[in-house]
Amino acid sequence: MRKNEGGSSSDKQCFFARRPQLALLDCAMVLFARCLEAPISSDFAPLALADGSFAAGLRLESALSLLKQAGRHLPDGPVVGSQEWLQSVVDGLCDISSRDALTGLSNRRQFEAAIGREVDRVARMGEPALLLVVDIDHFKKVNDTYGHAAGDLVIQSVAATLLDCVRPMDTVARIGGEEFAIILPNCPPAFGQTVAERIRQKVDALPVVVIGGQVLSVTISIGGAFAPQWVRSSSAFWCERADQQLYRAKAGGRNRTCLETPPQTEVSAEEKNMLFSGFGQFDAIADSCSEDHLPKTSE
C-alpha cells in the first residue's frame, strides 16, 4: 500500500475522534476518498465541505454530466461543494435511477419497490388493489415496418396516455420493451374492469404520428389481477396472476382486457357471532356487518 501523504494509519483510526463535528455525510465522503487514496487531478479542484474541510479525490464529472443529460438542473442557491449542493446531486441521481429514460415513467427497479410496498399494505389494511399489465399489440411489426425511431414514438405515446388515465396515487411503470404495469391502490373489484377498459379505449383512439407523417393506429392488451386482501402474499405471485390474464387477452385476439375474477367474500352468521361474541363495545360494528350490508362481487 502506498504511504499516506496525509498522515499515518493511527491518524486514520482516530479521524472520527478528532473531528466529531463532521456530519455523517461529510465523514463518509472524506473517509471513502482517503481509503482509496485517490490523488487530486490537476484539472479537478477538491470540493469544500460545510466545515471547511475538503473531500479530496471526490470526482463528480460523470454524475453531473448524467444529470445534465437527463435534464435535471441543480438549484442555484447552494454553494457548489456544500452539503446542500451535494444532497441535490444525490437526490437527482436517485430520481433518474428510478425512471425509464425513454418515457420518464417508473422503471422496473421502482416498480418492484412500489409493488412490494403495496403487497405489504394490502396484507395489513385489507384494502383492495389492482395490478394491470399492459402490452402493445403487434409492436414488432411497427419496428420492422417503420423503424425503431417510430417504435420509440409509439412507446412514448402509449406511456403518456397511460399516465393520463390514472390517479396521482397510482404507479405507472415501463417494465419491458413494449410492456407496462400499473398499480392501482384502493381500487374495488367493482371498478376494475371499467378502469382497464377505459385505458384500452383511450389508447385505441390515439393516433400516433411517426417520422414522415405516417399515422399509426395502436392497440393494447391488458391483463389484471387483484391482490389477496388480509393475506401475506408475494409480488411475484401477484405479477404472475396478472400475466396469465394478459396471455388470455392476447390469445383471445388482442385489443381487449381480461381481469381475474376476485374471490367472493362472505361472512356467515355463525362466523359473525364467533368474531364479535363477548365484545359488547363492538356491537355497532357487528350490526354493520349484517348480511344486508355485506359487499358482494359479481362472478
PDB file of C-alpha atoms in Angstrom, residues 141-152:
ATOM      1  CA  LYS A 141     -44.351  -5.213 -36.794  1.00  0.00           C
ATOM      2  CA  VAL A 142     -44.114  -1.478 -36.100  1.00  0.00           C
ATOM      3  CA  ASN A 143     -40.344  -1.709 -35.632  1.00  0.00           C
ATOM      4  CA  ASP A 144     -39.863  -3.908 -38.690  1.00  0.00           C
ATOM      5  CA  THR A 145     -42.049  -1.738 -40.938  1.00  0.00           C
ATOM      6  CA  TYR A 146     -41.351   1.820 -39.816  1.00  0.00           C
ATOM      7  CA  GLY A 147     -38.071   1.546 -37.900  1.00  0.00           C
ATOM      8  CA  HIS A 148     -37.042   1.756 -34.267  1.00  0.00           C
ATOM      9  CA  ALA A 149     -37.456   5.532 -34.162  1.00  0.00           C
ATOM     10  CA  ALA A 150     -41.148   5.065 -34.930  1.00  0.00           C
ATOM     11  CA  GLY A 151     -41.300   2.338 -32.310  1.00  0.00           C
ATOM     12  CA  ASP A 152     -39.916   4.738 -29.722  1.00  0.00           C
TER      13      ASP A 152
END
